[in-house]
PDB file of C-alpha atoms in Angstrom:
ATOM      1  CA  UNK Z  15       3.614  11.651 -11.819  1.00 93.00           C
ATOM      2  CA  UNK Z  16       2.315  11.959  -8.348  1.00 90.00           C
ATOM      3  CA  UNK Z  17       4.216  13.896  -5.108  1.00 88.00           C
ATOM      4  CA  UNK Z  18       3.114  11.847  -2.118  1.00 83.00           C
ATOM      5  CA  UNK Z  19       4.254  13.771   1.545  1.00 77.00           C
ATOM      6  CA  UNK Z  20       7.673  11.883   3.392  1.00 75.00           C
ATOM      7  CA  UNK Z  21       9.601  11.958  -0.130  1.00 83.00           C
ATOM      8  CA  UNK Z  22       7.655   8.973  -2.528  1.00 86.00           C
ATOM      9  CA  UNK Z  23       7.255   9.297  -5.973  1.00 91.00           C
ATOM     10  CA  UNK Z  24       4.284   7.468  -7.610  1.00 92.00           C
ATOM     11  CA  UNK Z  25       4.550   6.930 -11.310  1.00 95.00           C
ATOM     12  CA  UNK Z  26       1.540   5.819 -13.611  1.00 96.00           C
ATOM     13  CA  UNK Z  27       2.065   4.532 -16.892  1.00 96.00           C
ATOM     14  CA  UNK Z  28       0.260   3.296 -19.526  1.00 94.00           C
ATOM     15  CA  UNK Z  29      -0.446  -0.536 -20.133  1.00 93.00           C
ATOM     16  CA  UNK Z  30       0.956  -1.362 -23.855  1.00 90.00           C
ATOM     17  CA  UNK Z  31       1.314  -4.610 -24.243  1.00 87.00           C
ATOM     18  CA  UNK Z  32       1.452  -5.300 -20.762  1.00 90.00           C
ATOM     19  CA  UNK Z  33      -0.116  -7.675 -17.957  1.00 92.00           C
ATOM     20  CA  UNK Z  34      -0.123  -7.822 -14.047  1.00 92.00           C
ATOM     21  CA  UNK Z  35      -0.772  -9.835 -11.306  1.00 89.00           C
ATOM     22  CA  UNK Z  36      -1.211  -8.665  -7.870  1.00 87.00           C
ATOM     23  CA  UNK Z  37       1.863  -8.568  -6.111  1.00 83.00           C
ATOM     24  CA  UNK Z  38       4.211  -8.938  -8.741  1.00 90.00           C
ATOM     25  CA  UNK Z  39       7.442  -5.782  -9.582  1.00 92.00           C
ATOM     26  CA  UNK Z  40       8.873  -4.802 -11.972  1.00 95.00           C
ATOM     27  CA  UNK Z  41      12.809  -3.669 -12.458  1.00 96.00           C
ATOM     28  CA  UNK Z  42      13.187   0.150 -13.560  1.00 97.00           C
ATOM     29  CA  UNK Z  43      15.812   1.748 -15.850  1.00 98.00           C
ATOM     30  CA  UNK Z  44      16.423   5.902 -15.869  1.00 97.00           C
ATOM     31  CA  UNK Z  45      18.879   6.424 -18.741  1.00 97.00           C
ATOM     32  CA  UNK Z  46      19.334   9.920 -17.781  1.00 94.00           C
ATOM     33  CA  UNK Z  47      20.414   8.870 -14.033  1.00 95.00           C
ATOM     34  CA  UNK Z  48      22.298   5.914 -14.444  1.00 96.00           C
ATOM     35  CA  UNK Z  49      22.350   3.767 -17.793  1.00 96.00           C
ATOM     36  CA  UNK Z  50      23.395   0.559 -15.877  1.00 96.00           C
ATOM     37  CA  UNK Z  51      21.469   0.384 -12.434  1.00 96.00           C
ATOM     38  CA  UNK Z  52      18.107  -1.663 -12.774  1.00 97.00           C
ATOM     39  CA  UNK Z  53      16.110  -1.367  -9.408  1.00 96.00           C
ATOM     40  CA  UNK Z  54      13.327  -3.528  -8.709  1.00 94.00           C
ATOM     41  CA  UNK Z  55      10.037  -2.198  -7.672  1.00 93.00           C
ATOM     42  CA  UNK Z  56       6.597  -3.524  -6.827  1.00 89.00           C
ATOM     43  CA  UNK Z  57       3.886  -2.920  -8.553  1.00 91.00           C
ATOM     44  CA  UNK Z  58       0.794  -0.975  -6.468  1.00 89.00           C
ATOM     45  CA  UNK Z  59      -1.899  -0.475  -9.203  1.00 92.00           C
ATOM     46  CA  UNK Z  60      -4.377  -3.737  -9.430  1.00 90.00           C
ATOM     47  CA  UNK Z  61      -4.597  -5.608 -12.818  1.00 92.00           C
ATOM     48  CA  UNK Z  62      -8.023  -4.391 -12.867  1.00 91.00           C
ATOM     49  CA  UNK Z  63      -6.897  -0.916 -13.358  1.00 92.00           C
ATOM     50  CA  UNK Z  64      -5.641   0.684 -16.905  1.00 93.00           C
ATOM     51  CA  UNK Z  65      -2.527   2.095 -15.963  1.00 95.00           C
ATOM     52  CA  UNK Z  66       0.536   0.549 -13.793  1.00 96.00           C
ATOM     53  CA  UNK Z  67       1.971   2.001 -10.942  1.00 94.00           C
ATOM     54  CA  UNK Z  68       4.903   2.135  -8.722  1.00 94.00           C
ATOM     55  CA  UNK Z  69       5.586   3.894  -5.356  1.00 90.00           C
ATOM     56  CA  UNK Z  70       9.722   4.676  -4.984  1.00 91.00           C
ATOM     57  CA  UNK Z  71      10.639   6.364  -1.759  1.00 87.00           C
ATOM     58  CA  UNK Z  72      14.046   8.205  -1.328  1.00 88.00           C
ATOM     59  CA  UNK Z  73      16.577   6.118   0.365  1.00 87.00           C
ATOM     60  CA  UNK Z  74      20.234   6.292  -1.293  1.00 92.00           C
ATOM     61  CA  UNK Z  75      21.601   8.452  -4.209  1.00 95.00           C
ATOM     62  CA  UNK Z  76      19.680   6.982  -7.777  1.00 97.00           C
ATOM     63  CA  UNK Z  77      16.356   7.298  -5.837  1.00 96.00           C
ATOM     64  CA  UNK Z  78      16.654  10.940  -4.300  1.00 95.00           C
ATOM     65  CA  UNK Z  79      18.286  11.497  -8.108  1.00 95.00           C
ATOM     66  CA  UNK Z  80      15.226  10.069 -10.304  1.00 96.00           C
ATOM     67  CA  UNK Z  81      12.857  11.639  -7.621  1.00 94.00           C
ATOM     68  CA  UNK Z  82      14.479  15.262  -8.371  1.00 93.00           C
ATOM     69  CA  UNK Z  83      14.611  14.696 -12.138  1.00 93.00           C
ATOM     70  CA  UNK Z  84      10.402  14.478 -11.802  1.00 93.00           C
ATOM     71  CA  UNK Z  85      10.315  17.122  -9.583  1.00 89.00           C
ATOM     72  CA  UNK Z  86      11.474  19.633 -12.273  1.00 84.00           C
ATOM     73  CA  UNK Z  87       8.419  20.482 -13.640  1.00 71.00           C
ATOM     74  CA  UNK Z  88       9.921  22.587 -16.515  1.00 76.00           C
ATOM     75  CA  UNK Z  89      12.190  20.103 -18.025  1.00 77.00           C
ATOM     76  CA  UNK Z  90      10.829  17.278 -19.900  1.00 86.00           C
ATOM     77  CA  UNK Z  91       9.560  14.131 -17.993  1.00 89.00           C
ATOM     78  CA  UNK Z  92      12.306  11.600 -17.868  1.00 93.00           C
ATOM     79  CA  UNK Z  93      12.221   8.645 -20.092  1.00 95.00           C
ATOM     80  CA  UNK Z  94      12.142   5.043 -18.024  1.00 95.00           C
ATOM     81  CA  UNK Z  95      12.748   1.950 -19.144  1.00 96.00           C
ATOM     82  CA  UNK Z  96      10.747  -1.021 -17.062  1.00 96.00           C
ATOM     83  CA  UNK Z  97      11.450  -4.547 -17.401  1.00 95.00           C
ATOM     84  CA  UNK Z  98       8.978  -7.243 -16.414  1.00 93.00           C
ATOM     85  CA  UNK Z  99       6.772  -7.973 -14.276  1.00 94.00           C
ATOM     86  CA  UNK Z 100       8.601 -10.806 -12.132  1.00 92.00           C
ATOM     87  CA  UNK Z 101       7.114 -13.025 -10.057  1.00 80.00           C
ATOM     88  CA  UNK Z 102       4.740 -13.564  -7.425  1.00 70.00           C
ATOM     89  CA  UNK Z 103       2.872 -16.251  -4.828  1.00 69.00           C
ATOM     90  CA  UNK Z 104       0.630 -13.393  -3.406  1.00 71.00           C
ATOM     91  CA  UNK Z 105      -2.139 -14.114  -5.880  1.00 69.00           C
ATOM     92  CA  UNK Z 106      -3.157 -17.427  -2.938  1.00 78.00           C
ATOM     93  CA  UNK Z 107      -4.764 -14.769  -1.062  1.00 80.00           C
ATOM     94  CA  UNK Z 108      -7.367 -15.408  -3.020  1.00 80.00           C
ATOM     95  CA  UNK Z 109      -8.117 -19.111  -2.457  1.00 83.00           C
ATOM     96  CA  UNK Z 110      -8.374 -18.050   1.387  1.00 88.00           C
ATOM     97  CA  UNK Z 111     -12.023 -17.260   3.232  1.00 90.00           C
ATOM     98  CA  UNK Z 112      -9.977 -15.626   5.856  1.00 93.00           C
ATOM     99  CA  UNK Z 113      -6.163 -13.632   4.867  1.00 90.00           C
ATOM    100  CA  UNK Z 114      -3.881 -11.962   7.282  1.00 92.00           C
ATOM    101  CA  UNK Z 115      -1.888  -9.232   5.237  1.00 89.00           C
ATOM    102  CA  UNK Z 116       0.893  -8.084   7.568  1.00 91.00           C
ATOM    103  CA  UNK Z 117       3.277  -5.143   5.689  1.00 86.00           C
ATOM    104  CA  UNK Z 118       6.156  -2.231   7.548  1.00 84.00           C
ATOM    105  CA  UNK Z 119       7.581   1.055   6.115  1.00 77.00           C
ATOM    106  CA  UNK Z 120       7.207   1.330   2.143  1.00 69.00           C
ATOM    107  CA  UNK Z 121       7.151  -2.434   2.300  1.00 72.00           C
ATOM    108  CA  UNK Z 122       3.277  -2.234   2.467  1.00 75.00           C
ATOM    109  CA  UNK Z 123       3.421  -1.814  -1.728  1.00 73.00           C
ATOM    110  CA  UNK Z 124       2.141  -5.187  -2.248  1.00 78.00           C
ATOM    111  CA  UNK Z 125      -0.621  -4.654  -0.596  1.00 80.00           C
ATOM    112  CA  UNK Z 126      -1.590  -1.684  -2.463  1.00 78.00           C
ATOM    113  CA  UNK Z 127      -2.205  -4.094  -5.797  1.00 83.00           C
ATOM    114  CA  UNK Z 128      -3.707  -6.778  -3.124  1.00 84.00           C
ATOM    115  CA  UNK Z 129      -6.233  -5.074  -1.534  1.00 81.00           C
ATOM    116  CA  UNK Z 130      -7.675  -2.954  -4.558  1.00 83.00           C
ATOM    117  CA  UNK Z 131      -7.545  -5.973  -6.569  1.00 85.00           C
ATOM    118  CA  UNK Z 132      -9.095  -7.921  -3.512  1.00 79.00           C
ATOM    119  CA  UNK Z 133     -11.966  -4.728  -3.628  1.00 79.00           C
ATOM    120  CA  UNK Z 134     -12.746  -5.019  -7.197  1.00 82.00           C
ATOM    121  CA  UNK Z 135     -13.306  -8.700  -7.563  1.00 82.00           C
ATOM    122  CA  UNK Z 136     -15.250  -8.662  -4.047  1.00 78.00           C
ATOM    123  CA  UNK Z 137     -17.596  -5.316  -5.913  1.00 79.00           C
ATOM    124  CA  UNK Z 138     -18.183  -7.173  -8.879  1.00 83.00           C
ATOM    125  CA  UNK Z 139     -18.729 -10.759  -7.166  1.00 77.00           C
ATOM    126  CA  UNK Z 140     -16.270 -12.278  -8.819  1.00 79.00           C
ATOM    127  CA  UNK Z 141     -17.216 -16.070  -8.480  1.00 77.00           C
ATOM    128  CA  UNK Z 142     -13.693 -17.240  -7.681  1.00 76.00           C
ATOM    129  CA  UNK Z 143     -13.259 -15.084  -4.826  1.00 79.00           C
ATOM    130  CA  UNK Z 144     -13.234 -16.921  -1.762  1.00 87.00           C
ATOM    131  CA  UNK Z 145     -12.060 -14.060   0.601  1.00 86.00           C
ATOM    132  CA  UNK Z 146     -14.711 -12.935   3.069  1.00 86.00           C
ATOM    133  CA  UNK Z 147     -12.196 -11.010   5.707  1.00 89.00           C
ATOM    134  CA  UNK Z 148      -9.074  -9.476   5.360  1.00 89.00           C
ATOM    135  CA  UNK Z 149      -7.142  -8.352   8.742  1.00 92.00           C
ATOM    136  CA  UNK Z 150      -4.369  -5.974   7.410  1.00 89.00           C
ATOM    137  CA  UNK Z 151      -1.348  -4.628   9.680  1.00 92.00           C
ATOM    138  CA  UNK Z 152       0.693  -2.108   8.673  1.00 87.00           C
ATOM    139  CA  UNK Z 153       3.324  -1.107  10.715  1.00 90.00           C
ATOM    140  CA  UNK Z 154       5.399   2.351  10.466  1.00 84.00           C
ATOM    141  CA  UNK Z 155       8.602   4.097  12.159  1.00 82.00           C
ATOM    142  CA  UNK Z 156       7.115   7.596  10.993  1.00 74.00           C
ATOM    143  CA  UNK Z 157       3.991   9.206  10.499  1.00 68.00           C
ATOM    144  CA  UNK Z 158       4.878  10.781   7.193  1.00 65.00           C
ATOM    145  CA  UNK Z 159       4.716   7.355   5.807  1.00 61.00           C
ATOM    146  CA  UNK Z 160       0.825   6.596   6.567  1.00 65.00           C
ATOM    147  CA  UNK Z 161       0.544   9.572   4.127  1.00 69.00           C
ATOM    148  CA  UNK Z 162      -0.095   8.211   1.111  1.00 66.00           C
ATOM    149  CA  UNK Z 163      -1.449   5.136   1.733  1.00 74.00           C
ATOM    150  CA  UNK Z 164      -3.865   6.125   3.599  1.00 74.00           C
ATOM    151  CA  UNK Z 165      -5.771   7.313   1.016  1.00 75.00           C
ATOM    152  CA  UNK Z 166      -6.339   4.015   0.035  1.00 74.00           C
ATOM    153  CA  UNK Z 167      -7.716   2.851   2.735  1.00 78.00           C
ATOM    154  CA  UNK Z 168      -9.947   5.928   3.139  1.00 80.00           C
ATOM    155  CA  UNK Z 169     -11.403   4.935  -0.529  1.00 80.00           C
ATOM    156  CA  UNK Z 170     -11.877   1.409   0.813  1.00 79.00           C
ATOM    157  CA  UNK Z 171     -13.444   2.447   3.941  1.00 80.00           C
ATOM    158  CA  UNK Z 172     -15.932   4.768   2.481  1.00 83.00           C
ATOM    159  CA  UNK Z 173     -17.067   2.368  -0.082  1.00 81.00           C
ATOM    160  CA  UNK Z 174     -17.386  -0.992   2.216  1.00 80.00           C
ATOM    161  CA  UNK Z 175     -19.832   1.901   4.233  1.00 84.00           C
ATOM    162  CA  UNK Z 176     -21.796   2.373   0.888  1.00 86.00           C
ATOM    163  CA  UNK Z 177     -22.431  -1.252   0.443  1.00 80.00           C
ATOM    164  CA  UNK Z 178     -22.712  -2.553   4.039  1.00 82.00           C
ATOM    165  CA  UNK Z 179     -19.553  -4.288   4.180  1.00 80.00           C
ATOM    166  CA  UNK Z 180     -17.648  -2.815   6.744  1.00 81.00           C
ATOM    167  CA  UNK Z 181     -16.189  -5.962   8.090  1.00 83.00           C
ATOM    168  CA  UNK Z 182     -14.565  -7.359   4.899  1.00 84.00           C
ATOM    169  CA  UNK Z 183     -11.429  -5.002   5.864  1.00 85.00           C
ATOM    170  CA  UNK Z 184     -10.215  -4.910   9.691  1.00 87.00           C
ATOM    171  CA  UNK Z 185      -7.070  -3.327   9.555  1.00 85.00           C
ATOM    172  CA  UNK Z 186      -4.654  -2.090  12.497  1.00 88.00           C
ATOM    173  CA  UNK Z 187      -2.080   0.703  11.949  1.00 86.00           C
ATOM    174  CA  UNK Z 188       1.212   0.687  14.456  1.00 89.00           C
ATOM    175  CA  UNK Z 189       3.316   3.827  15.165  1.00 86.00           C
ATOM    176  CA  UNK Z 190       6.810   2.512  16.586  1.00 87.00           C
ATOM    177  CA  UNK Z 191       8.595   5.381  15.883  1.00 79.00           C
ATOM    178  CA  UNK Z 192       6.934   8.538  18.207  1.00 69.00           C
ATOM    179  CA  UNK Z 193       7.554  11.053  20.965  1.00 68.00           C
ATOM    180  CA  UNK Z 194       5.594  12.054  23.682  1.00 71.00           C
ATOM    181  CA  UNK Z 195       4.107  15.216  21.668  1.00 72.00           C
ATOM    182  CA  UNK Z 196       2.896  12.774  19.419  1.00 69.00           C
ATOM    183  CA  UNK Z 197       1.297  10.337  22.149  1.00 69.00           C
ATOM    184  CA  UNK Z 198      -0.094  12.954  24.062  1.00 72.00           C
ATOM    185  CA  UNK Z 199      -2.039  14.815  21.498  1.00 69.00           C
ATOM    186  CA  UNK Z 200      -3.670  11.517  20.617  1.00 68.00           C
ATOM    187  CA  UNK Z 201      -4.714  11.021  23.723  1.00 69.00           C
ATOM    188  CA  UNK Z 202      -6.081  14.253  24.146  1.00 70.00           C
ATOM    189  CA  UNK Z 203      -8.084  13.614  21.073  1.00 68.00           C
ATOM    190  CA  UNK Z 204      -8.912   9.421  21.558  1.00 68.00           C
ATOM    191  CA  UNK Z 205     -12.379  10.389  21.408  1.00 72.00           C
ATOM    192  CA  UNK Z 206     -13.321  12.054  17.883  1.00 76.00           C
ATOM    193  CA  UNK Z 207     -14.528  10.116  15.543  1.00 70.00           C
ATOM    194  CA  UNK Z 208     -11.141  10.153  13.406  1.00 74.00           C
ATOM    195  CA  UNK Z 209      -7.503   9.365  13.798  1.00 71.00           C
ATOM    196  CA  UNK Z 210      -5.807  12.817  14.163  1.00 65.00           C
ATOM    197  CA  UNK Z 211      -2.785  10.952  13.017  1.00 67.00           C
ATOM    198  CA  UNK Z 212      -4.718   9.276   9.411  1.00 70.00           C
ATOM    199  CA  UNK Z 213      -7.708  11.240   9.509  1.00 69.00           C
ATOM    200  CA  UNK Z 214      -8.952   7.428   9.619  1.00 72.00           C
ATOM    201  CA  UNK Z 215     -11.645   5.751  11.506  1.00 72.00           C
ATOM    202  CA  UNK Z 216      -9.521   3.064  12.602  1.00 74.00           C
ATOM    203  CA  UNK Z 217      -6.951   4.495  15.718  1.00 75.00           C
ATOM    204  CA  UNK Z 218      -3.303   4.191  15.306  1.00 81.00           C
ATOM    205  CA  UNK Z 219      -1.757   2.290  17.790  1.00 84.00           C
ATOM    206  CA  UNK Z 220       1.323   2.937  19.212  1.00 85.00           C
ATOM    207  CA  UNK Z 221       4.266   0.322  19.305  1.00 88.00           C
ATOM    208  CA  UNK Z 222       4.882  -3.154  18.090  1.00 91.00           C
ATOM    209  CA  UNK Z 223       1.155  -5.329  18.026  1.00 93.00           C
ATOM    210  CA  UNK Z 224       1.509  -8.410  20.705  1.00 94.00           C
ATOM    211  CA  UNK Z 225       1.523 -10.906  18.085  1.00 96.00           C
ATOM    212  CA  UNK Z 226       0.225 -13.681  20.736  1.00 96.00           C
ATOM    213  CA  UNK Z 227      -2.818 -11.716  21.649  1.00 95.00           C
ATOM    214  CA  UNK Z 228      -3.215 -10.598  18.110  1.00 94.00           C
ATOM    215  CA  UNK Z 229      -3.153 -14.366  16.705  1.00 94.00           C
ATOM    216  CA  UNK Z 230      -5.771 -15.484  19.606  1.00 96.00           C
ATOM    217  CA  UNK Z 231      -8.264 -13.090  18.867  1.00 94.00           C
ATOM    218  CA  UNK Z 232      -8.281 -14.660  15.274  1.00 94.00           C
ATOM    219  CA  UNK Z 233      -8.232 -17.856  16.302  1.00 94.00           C
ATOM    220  CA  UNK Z 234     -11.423 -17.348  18.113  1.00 96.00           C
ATOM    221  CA  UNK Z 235     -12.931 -15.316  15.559  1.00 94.00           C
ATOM    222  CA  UNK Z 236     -12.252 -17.859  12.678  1.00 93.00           C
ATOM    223  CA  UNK Z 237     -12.061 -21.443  14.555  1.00 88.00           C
TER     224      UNK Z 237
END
C-alpha cells in the first residue's frame, strides 16, 4: 500500500496465477465497502514486473471510502477481490518506430504499464521492439497530480542518462489549471536546471499544447 500526495492510493499485489499486458485493467471488489460495486481500474505495473499495480484517486464516495479503510494503519489491511485483466489494443505501440502517447488527469495510468514496459524491453534489446522514440504528453488541471507520476519519469530520465539514450523519451507536461502565484514563481525560476513544479528536467508548460504546431514539429522530425 502506497500514499501518493493529491489523494491516490497505489496498491501492489502479488502475481498468483496471473498475467498482464500493458494497458490492460482490471475490475476491483472491497467486500468491506460495498459487496456489489465492481470498479474498473487500469493496471500501472509492466508485465515485466512481479507484482501488479493499480493507482485509484478519490473522486465519489466508494473511492474516498476504500482509500480511508487503507489509511488505518492499525486495523487489518482490507481484503480485495480483482477480476480480470480485460482488454487492451495499447500493446501496437510496439510495432511503431515512432509512438505519440498523449494522457490527462489520472487518465495517464496506461501509460504507467506502457512506458516501463516500453523501458524494459528497450534495456534488454528485446528483438521485437521496434520503438526508437516515444513523445509523451501529459496534461494536468493541478499540480498535486504530477506527484506521483513523476517519479516515474525521474527513474526513466536518470537511466536513459546512464546509457546515452536521452532521446528515446521526449515528453511535455501541461499545467491548465494555475494562478498567477504559480506562473510567476516559474518564471522567476525558468532558468535552474529543474522544474520547480516536478523537480524534472523537462519544464512544465502552462495551458493546452497547440496541437497544430505540436503535430508539425513531428512531422518534420519523422517524415
Amino acid at each position: 500500500v502506497v500514499m501518493h500526495p493529491s489523494k491516490v492510493l497505489e496498491l501492489q499485489m502479488s502475481k498468483r496465477g496471473f498475467s498482464m499486458e500493458v494497458g490492460q485493467y482490471i475490475f476491483v471488489n472491497c467486500p468491506s465497502i460495498s459487496y456489489l460495486e465492481w470498479h474498473p481500474f487500469t493496471l500501472t505495473s509492466a508485465p515485466e514486473e512481479d507484482f501488479f499495480s493499480i493507482h485509484i484517486r478519490a473522486v465519489g464516495d466508494w473511492t474516498e471510502n476504500l482509500i480511508r479503510a487503507f489509511e488505518q494503519q492499525h486495523s487489518p489491511v482490507p481484503r480485495i477481490e480483482v477480476d480480470g485483466p480485460f482488454g487492451t489494443v495499447s500493446e501496437d505501440v510496439f510495432q511503431y518506430e515512432v509512438a505519440v502517447l498523449v494522457g490527462a488527469g489520472i487518465g495517464v495510468t496506461p501509460f504507467a504499464s506502457i512506458l516501463k514496459s516500453i523501458w524494459y524491453k528497450f534495456r534488454h534489446a528485446d528483438h521485437n521492439l521496434k520503438t526508437q522514440t516515444i513523445y509523451f504528453y501529459w496534461i494536468c488541471r493541478e499540480t498535486g497530480a504530477f506527484a506521483w507520476f513523476k517519479d516515474l519519469l525521474a527513474s526513466l530520465e536518470h537511466e536513459m542518462e546512464e546509457l546515452g539514450k536521452v532521446n528515446f523519451l521526449k515528453y511535455r507536461l501541461f499545467l491548465t489549471g494555475w494562478d498567477t502565484n504559480i506562473a510567476g514563481h516559474a518564471a522567476l525560476n525558468f532558468d535552474k536546471a529543474t522544474d520547480i513544479l516536478t523537480g524534472l528536467k523537462q519544464k512544465t508548460s502552462f495551458g493546452r499544447p497547440m496541437w497544430d504546431n505540436e503535430f508539425s514539429t513531428l512531422v518534420n522530425a519523422h517524415p
